[in-house]
Short mmCIF file of C-alpha atoms and ligand atoms in Angstrom, two decimals:
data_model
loop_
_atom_site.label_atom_id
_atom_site.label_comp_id
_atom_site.label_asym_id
_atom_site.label_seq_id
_atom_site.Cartn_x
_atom_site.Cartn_y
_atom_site.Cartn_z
CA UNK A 269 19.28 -48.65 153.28
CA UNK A 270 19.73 -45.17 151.84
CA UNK A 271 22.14 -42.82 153.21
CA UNK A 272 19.72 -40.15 152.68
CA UNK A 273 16.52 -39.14 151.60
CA UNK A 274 15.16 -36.30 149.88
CA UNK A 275 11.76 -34.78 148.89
CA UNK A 276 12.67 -34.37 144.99
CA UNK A 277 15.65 -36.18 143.38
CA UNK A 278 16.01 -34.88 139.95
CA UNK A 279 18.41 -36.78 137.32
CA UNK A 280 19.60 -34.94 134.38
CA UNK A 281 20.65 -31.42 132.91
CA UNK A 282 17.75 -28.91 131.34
CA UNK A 283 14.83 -30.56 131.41
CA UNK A 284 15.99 -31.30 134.88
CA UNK A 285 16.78 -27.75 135.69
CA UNK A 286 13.27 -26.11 134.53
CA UNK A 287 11.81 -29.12 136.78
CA UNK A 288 14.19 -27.60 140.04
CA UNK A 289 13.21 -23.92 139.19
CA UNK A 290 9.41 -24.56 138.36
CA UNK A 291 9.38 -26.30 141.98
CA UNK A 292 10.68 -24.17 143.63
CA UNK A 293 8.15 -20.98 141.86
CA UNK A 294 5.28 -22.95 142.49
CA UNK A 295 6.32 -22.64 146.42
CA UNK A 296 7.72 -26.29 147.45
CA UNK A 297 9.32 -26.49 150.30
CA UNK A 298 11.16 -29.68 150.67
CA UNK A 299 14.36 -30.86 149.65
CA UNK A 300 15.89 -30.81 146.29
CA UNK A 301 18.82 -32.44 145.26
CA UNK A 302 19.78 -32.51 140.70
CA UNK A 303 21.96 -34.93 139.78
CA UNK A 304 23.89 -33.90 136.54
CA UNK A 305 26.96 -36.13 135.03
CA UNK A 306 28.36 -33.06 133.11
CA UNK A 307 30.49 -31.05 134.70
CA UNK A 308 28.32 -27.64 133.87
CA UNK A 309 25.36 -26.77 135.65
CA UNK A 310 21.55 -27.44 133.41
CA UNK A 311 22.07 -25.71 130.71
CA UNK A 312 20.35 -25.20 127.04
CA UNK A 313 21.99 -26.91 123.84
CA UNK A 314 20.64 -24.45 121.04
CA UNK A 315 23.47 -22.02 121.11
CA UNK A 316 25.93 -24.82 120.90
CA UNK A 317 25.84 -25.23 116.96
CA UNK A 318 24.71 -21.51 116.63
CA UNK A 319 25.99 -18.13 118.58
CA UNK A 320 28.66 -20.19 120.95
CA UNK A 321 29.64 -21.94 118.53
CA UNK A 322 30.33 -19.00 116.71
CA UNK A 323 31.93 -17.29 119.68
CA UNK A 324 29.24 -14.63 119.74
CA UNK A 325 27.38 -15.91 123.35
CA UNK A 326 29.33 -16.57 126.29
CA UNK A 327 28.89 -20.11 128.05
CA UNK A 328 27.26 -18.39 131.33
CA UNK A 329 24.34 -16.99 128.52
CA UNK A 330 22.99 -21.01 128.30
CA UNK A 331 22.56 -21.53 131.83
CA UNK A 332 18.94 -22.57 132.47
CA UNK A 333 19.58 -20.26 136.00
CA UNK A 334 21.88 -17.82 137.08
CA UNK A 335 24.97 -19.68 138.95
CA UNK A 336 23.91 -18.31 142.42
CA UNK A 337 20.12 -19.53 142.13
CA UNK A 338 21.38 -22.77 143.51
CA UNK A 339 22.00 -21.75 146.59
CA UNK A 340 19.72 -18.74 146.86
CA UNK A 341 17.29 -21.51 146.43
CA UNK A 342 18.24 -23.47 148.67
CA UNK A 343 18.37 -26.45 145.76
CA UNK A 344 21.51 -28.86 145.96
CA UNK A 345 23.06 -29.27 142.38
CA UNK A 346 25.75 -32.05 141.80
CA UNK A 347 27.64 -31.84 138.86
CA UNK A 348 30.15 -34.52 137.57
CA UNK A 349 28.03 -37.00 139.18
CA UNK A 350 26.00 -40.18 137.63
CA UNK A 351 22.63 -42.19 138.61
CA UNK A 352 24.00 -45.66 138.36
CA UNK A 353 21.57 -47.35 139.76
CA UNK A 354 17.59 -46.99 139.89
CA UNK A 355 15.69 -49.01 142.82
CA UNK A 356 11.96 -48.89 142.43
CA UNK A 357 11.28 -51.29 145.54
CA UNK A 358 13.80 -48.94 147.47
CA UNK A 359 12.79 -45.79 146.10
CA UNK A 360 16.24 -45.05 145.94
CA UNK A 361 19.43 -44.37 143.50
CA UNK A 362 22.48 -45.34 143.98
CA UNK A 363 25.20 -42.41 142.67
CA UNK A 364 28.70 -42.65 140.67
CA UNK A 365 29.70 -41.30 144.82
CA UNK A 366 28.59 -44.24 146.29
CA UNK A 367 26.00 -42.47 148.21
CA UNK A 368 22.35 -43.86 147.75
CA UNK A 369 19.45 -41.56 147.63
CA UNK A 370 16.57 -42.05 148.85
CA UNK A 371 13.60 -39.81 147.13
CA UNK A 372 9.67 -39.00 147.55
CA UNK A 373 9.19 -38.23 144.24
CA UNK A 374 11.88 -38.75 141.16
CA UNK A 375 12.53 -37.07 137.84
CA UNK A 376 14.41 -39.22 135.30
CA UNK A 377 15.43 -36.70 132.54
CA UNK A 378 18.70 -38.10 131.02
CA UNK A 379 18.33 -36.63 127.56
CA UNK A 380 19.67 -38.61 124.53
CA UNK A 381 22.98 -39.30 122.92
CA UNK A 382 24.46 -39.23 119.55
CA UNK A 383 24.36 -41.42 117.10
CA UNK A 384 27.75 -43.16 116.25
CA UNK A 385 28.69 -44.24 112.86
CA UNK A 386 30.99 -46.50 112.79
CA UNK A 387 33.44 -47.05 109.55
CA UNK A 388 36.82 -47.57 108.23
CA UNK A 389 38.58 -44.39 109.58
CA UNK A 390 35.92 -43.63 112.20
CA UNK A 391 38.70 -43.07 115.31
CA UNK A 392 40.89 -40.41 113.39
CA UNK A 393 41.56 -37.33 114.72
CA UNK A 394 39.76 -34.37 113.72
CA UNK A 395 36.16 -36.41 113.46
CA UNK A 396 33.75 -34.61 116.23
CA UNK A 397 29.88 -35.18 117.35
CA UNK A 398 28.03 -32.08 118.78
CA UNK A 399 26.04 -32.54 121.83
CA UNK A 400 27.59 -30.94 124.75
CA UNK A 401 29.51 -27.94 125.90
CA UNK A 402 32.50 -30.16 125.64
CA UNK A 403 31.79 -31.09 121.87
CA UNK A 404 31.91 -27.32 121.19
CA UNK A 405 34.96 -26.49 122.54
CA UNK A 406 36.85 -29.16 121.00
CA UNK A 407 35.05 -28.12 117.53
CA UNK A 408 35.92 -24.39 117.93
CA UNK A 409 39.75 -25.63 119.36
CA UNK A 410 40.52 -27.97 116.29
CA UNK A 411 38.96 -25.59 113.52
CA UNK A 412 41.25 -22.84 114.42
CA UNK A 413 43.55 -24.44 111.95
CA UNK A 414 41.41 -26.00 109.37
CA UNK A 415 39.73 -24.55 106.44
CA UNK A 416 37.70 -27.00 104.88
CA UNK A 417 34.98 -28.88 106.52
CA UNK A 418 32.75 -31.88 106.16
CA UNK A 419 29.45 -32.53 107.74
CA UNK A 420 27.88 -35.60 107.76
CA UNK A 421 24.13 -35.34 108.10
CA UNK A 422 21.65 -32.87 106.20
CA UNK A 423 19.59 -32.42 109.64
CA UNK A 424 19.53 -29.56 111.44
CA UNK A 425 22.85 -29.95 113.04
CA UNK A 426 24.55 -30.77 109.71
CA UNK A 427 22.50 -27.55 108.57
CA UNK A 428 23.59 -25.02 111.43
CA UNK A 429 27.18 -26.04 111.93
CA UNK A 430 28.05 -25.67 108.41
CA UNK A 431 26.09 -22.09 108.58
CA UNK A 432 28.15 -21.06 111.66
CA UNK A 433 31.11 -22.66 110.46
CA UNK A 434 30.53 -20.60 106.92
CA UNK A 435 30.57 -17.54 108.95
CA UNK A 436 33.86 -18.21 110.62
CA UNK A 437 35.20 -18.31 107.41
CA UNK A 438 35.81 -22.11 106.44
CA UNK A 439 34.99 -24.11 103.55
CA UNK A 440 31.98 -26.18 104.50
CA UNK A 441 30.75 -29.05 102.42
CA UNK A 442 27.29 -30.98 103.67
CA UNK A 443 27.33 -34.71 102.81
CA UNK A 444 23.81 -36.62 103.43
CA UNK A 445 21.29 -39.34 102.15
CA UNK A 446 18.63 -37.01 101.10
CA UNK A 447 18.50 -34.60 98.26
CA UNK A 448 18.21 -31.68 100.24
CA UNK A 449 18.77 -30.43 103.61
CA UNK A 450 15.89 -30.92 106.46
CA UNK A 451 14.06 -33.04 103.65
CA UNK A 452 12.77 -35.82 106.17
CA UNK A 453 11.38 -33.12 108.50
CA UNK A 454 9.72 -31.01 105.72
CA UNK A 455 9.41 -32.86 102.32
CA UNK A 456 11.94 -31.82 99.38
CA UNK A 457 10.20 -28.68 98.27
CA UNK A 458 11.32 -26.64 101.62
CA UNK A 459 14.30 -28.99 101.90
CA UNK A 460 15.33 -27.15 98.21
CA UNK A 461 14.76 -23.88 99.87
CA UNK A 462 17.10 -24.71 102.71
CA UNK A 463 19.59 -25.86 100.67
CA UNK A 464 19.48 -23.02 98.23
CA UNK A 465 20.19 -20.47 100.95
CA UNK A 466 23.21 -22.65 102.17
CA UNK A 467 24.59 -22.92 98.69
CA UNK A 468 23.84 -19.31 98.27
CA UNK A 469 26.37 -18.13 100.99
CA UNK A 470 28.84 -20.78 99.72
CA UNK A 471 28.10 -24.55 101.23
CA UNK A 472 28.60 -26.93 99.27
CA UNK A 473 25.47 -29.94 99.13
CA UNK A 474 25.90 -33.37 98.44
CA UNK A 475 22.74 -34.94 98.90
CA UNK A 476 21.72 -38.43 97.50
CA UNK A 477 25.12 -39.92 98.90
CA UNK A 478 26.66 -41.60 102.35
CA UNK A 479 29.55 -41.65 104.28
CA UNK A 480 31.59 -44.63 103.10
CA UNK A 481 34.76 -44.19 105.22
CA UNK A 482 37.28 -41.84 106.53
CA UNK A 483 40.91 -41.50 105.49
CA UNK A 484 43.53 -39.73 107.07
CA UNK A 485 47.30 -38.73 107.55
CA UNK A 486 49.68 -39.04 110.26
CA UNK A 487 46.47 -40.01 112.49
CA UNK A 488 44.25 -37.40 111.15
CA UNK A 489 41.30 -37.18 108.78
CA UNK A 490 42.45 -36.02 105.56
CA UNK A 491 39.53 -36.76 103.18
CA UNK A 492 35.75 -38.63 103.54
CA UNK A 493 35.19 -40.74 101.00
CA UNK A 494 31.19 -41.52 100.50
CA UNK A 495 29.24 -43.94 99.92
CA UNK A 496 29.13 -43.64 95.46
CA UNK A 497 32.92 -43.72 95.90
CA UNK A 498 33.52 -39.72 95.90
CA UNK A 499 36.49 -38.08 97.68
CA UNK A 500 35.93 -34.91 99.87
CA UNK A 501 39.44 -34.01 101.09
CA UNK A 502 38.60 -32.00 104.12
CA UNK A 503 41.21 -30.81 107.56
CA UNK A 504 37.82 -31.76 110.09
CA UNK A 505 34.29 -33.34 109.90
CA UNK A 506 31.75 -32.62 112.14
CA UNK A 507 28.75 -35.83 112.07
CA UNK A 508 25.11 -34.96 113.34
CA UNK A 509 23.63 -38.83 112.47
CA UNK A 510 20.78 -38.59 114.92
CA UNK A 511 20.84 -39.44 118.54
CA UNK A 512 19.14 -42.45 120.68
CA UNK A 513 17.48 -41.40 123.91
CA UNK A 514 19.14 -42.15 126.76
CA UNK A 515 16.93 -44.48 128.65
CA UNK A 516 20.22 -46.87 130.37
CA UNK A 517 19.02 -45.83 133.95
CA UNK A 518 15.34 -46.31 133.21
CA UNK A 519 15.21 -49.34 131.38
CA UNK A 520 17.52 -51.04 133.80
CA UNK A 521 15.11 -50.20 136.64
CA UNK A 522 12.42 -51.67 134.74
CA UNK A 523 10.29 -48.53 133.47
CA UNK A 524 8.08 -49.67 130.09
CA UNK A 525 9.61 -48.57 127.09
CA UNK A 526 7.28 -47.21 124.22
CA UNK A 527 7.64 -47.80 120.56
CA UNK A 528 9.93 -44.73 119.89
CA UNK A 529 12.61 -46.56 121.98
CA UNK A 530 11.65 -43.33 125.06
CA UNK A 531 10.61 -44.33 128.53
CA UNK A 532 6.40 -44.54 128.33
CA UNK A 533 5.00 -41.74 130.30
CA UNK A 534 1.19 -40.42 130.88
CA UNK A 535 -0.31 -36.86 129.80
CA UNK A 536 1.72 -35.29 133.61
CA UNK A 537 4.67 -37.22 132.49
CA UNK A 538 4.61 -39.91 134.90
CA UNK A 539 5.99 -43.03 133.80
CA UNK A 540 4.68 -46.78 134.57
CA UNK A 541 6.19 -46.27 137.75
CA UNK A 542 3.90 -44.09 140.36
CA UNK A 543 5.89 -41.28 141.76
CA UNK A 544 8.30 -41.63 139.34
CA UNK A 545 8.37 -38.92 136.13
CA UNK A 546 10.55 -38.55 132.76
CA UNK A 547 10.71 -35.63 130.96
CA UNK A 548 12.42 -34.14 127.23
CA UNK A 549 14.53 -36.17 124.68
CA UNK A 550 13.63 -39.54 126.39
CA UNK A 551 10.49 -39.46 127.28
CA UNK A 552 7.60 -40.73 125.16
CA UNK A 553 4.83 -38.75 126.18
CA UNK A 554 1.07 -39.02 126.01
CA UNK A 555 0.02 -36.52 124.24
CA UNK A 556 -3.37 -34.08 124.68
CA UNK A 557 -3.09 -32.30 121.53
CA UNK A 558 -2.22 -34.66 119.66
CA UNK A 559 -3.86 -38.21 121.06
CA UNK A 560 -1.03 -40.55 120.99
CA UNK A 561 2.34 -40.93 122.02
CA UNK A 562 5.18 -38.50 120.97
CA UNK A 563 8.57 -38.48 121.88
CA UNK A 564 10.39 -35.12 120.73
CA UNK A 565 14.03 -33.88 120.48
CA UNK A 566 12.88 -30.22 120.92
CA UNK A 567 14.26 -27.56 123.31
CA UNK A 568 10.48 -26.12 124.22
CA UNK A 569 9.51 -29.67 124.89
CA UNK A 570 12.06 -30.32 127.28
CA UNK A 571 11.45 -27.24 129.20
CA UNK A 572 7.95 -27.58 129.01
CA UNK A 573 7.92 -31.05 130.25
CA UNK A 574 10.38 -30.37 133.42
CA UNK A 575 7.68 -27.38 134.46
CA UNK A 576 4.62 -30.01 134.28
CA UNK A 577 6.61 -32.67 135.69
CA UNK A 578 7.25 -30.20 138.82
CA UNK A 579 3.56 -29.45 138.96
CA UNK A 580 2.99 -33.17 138.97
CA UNK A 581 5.26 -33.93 141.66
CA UNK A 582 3.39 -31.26 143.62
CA UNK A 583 -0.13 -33.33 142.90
CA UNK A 584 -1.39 -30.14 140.76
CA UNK A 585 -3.25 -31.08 137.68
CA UNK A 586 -0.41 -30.64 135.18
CA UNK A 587 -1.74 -32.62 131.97
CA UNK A 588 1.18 -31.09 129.39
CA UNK A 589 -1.17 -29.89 126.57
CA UNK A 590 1.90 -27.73 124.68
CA UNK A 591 1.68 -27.72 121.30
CA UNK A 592 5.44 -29.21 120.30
CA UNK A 593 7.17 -26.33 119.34
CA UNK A 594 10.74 -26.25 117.21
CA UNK A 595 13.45 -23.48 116.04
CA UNK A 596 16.94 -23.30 113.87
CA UNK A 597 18.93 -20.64 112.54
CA UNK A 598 21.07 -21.05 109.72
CA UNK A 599 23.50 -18.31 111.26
CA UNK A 600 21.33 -15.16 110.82
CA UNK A 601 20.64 -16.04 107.34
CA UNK A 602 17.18 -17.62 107.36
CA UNK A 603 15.61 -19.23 110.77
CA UNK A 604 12.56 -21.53 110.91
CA UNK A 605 9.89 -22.30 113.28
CA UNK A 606 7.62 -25.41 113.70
CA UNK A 607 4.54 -26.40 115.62
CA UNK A 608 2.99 -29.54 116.13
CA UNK A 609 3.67 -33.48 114.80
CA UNK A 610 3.78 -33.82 111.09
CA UNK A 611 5.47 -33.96 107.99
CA UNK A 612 5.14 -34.63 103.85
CA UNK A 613 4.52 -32.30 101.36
CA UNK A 614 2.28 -29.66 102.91
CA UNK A 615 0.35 -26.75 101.71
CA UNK A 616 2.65 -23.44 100.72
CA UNK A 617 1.18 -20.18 101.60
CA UNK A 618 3.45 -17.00 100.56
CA UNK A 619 6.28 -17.16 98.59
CA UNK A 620 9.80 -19.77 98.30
CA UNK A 621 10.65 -17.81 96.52
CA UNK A 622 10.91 -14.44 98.72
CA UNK A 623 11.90 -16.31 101.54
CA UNK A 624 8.82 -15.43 103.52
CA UNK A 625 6.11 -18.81 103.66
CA UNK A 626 4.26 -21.10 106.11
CA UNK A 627 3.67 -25.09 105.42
CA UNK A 628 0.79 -26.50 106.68
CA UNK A 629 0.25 -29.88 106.98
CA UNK A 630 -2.36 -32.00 106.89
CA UNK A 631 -2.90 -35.62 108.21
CA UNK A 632 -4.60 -38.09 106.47
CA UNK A 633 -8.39 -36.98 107.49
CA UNK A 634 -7.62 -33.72 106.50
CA UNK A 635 -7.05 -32.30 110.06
CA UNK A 636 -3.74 -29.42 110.44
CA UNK A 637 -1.05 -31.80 112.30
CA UNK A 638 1.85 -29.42 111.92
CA UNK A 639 2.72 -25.84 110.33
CA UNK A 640 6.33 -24.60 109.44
CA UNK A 641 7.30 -20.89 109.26
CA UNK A 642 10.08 -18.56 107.38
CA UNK A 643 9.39 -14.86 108.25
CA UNK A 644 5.48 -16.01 108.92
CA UNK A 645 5.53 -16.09 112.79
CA UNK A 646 2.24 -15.19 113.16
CA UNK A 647 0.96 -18.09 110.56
CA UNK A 648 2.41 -20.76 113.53
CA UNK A 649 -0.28 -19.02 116.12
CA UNK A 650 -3.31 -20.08 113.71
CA UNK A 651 -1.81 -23.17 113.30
CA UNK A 652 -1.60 -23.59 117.25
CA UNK A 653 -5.28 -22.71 117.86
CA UNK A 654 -5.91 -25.01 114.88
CA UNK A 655 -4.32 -27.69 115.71
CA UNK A 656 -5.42 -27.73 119.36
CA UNK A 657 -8.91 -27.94 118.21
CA UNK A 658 -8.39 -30.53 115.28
CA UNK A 659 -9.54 -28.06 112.63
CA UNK A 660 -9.97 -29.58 109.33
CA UNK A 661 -9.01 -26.33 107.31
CA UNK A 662 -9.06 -26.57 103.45
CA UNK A 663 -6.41 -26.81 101.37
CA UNK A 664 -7.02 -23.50 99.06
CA UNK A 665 -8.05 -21.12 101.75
CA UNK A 666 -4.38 -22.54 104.03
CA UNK A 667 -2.54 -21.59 100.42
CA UNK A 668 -4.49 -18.56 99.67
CA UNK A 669 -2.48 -14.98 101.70
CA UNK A 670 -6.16 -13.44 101.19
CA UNK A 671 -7.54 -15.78 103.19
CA UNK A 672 -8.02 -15.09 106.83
CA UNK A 673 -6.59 -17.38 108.95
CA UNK A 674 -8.50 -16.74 111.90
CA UNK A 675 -11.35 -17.65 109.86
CA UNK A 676 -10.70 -21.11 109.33
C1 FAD B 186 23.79 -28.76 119.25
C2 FAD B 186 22.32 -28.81 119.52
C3 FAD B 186 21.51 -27.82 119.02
C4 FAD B 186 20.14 -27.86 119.26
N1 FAD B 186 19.35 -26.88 118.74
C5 FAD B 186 18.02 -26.91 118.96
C6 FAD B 186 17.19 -25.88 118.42
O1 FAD B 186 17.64 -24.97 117.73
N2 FAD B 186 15.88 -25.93 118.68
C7 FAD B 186 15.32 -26.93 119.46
O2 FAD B 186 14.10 -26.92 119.68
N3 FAD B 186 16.09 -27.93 119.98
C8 FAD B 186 17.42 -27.94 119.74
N4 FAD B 186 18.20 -28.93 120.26
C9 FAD B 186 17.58 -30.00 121.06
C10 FAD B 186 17.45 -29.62 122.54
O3 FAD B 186 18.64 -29.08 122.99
C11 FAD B 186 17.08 -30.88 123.34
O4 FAD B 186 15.79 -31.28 122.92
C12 FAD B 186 17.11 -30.62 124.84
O5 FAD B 186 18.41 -30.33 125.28
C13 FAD B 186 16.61 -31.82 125.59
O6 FAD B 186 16.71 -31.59 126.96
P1 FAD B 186 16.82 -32.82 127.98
O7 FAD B 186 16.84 -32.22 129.34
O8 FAD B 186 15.83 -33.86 127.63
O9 FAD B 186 18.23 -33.48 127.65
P2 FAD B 186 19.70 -32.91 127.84
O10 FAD B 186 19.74 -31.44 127.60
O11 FAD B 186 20.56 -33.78 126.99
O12 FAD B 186 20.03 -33.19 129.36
C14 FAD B 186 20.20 -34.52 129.85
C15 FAD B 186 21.38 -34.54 130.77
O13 FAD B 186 21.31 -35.73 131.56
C16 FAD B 186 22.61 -36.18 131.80
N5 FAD B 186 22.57 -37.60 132.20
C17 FAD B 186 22.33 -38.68 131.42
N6 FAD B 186 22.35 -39.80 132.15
C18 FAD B 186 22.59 -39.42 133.43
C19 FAD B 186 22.73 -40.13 134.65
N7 FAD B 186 22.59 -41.45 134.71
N8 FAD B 186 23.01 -39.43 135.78
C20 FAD B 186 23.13 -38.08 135.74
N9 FAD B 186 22.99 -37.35 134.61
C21 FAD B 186 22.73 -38.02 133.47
C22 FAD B 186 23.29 -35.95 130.47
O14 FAD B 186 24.69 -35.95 130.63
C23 FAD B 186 22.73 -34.59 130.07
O15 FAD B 186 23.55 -33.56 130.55
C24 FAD B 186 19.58 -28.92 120.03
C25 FAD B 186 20.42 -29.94 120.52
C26 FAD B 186 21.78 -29.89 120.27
C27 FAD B 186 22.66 -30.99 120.79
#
């Protein structure tokens, strides 16, 4: 038996936070209880490898809502606490309090979590991850004394922490299996752009190479050596290896799991279980736009899918027909934006070489799956309407400036 029951149980942190405040704009009225393990309230993760990590944007700035909106909503948030248990029979979950929850309707949004590499060395001192609030301080806390650093990854983390770890003045050296940096996202002519504005403010880009192992002194890592046998003496290293969605609760409870390792979930984001929804890093999402499953690690997704999830719960028709949209910043140096599902060498319109150019990319029928942009934002909103529609552009007019877009 549950010890209580609510309308709207939501488990998680930002995805699960939009969900709360969507609810509560589209006018429900019953009960509303988030569930979050960290100790902050929902929050976003973007600034946390750019402006916060930089000390530029204070921790209150990331706050998917305003601290009093809790209450002024009448919305019960508790923080520090875990989902342990997921009873679909019951329609309850059973918390790290002890206290089971009953619930009409139940968002699962439990994000994703690093990847761990483990090697010789691996438990030194000094070696951090960046997901969380928590991961940030202790990065900003240890560097205070350190001057050169190692990443470990050529992703986008790898890419923006050694970009806002440039600008606090250390020695940052990048240290990946690809040539160049975001190569698997955006094929290795972009990637070289990316990594030729890093160098050009001072990184340092190993690409083609691995972590091997860690060494250290008195405790702490002192050097990485990779992969080809290289030594990088370093004072910290920072590793961005991917993360795994976080799908524990889920999968335990017996929710179908789709081929990206995310819990399956329909075009409103409701998974195999009825009543029950997922939403952002872990959920595997049918997609309209796109017309098959997607799971996405993107801050607009996760947003987007806690406001249709809310509209779902609510029995409006809330099919989540977004197109994916991503962002970085490399500091204030260069920042990207991305639409869509695709990747591989694309079609270049404008100029590498004046840092100002859109990719667009094309599946294998010829159809626009994806466009990237660098100073070309209003490229991405062709690309949108084109890739809603399945446009088949052509190649030369995409790569020709001359050419109207809205055209095509
Ligand atoms: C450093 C960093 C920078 C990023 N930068 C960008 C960017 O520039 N652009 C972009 O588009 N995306 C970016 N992202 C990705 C973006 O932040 C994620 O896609 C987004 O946070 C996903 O939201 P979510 O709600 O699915 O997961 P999360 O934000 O991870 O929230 C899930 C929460 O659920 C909690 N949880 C897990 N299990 C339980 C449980 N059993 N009980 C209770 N709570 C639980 C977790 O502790 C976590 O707090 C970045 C991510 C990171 C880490």
């Amino acid at each position: 038996m549950a010890d209580r029951s609510v309308d709207h149980l939501l488990i998680g942190g930002f995805a699960a936070g939009h969900c709360a405040k969507k609810l509560r704009e589209e006018g429900a009225e019953g009960s509303i209880l988030l569930v979050a393990r960290e100790a902050d309230a929902p929050y976003e993760r973007p600034p946390l490898s750019k402006e916060y990590l930089r000390g530029d944007a204070a921790r209150e700035d990331a706050l998917v809502v305003p601290a009093g909106w809790w209450e002024e909503n009448d919305v019960e948030l508790l923080t520090r606490t875990s989902a342990m248990k997921l009873d679909l029979e019951a329609r309850s979950v059973k918390l790290s309090t002890k206290e089971e929850v009953g619930f009409d309707k139940l968002l699962i949004a439990t994000g994703a979590n690093v990847r761990r590499l483990r090697v010789d060395g691996s438990d030194l001192e000094g070696i951090h991850y960046l997901r969380a609030f928590g991961n940030a301080d202790a990065i900003r806390e240890d560097i205070a004394g350190c001057e050169r650093i190692v990443l470990i990854g050529g992703s986008y983390i790898g890419a923006e922490v050694a970009a806002s770890l440039t600008e606090l003045g250390k020695r940052c050296t990048i240290l990946m299996q690809e040539e160049t940096v975001l190569e698997r996202s955006f094929g290795p002519e972009v990637g070289r752009f990316f990594r030729g504005v890093l160098e050009d403010h001072g990184v340092v880009v190993r690409g083609g190479d691995e972590l091997g192992s860690f060494e250290g002194e008195d405790g702490r890592v002192a050097s990485v050596i990779s992969g080809s046998g290289e030594r990088i003496e370093c004072d910290c290293v920072v590793i961005g290896a991917g993360v795994m969605p976080d799908v524990m609760l889920a999968k335990a409870a017996g929710l179908e799991i789709g081929e990206s390792g995310g819990v399956l979930a329909s075009k409103s984001l409701e998974s195999s279980a009825p009543g029950v929804f997922v939403a952002g890093d872990m959920a595997e999402f049918d997609s309209v736009v796109h017309g098959r499953s997607l799971r996405k690690e993107h801050w607009d997704v996760a947003r987007g899918h806690g406001e249709t999830a809310a509209l779902a719960m609510l029995g409006r028709d809330s099919a989540h027909d977004d197109v994916p949209y991503f962002f970085s910043d490399l500091a204030d140096w260069v920042s990207l934006e991305y639409v869509g599902d695709g990747s591989g060498d694309g079609v270049i319109r404008g100029s590498l070489e004046d840092g100002e150019f859109s990719v667009f990319y094309l599946d294998d029928g010829g159809r626009l799956s994806a466009a990237l942009s660098v100073g070309r934002s209003d490229d991405l909103e062709h690309a949108r309407r084109m890739i809603r529609a399945g446009a088949t552009p052509s190649r030369e007019a995409l790569a020709d400036p001359s050419a109207d877009l809205a055209e095509l």
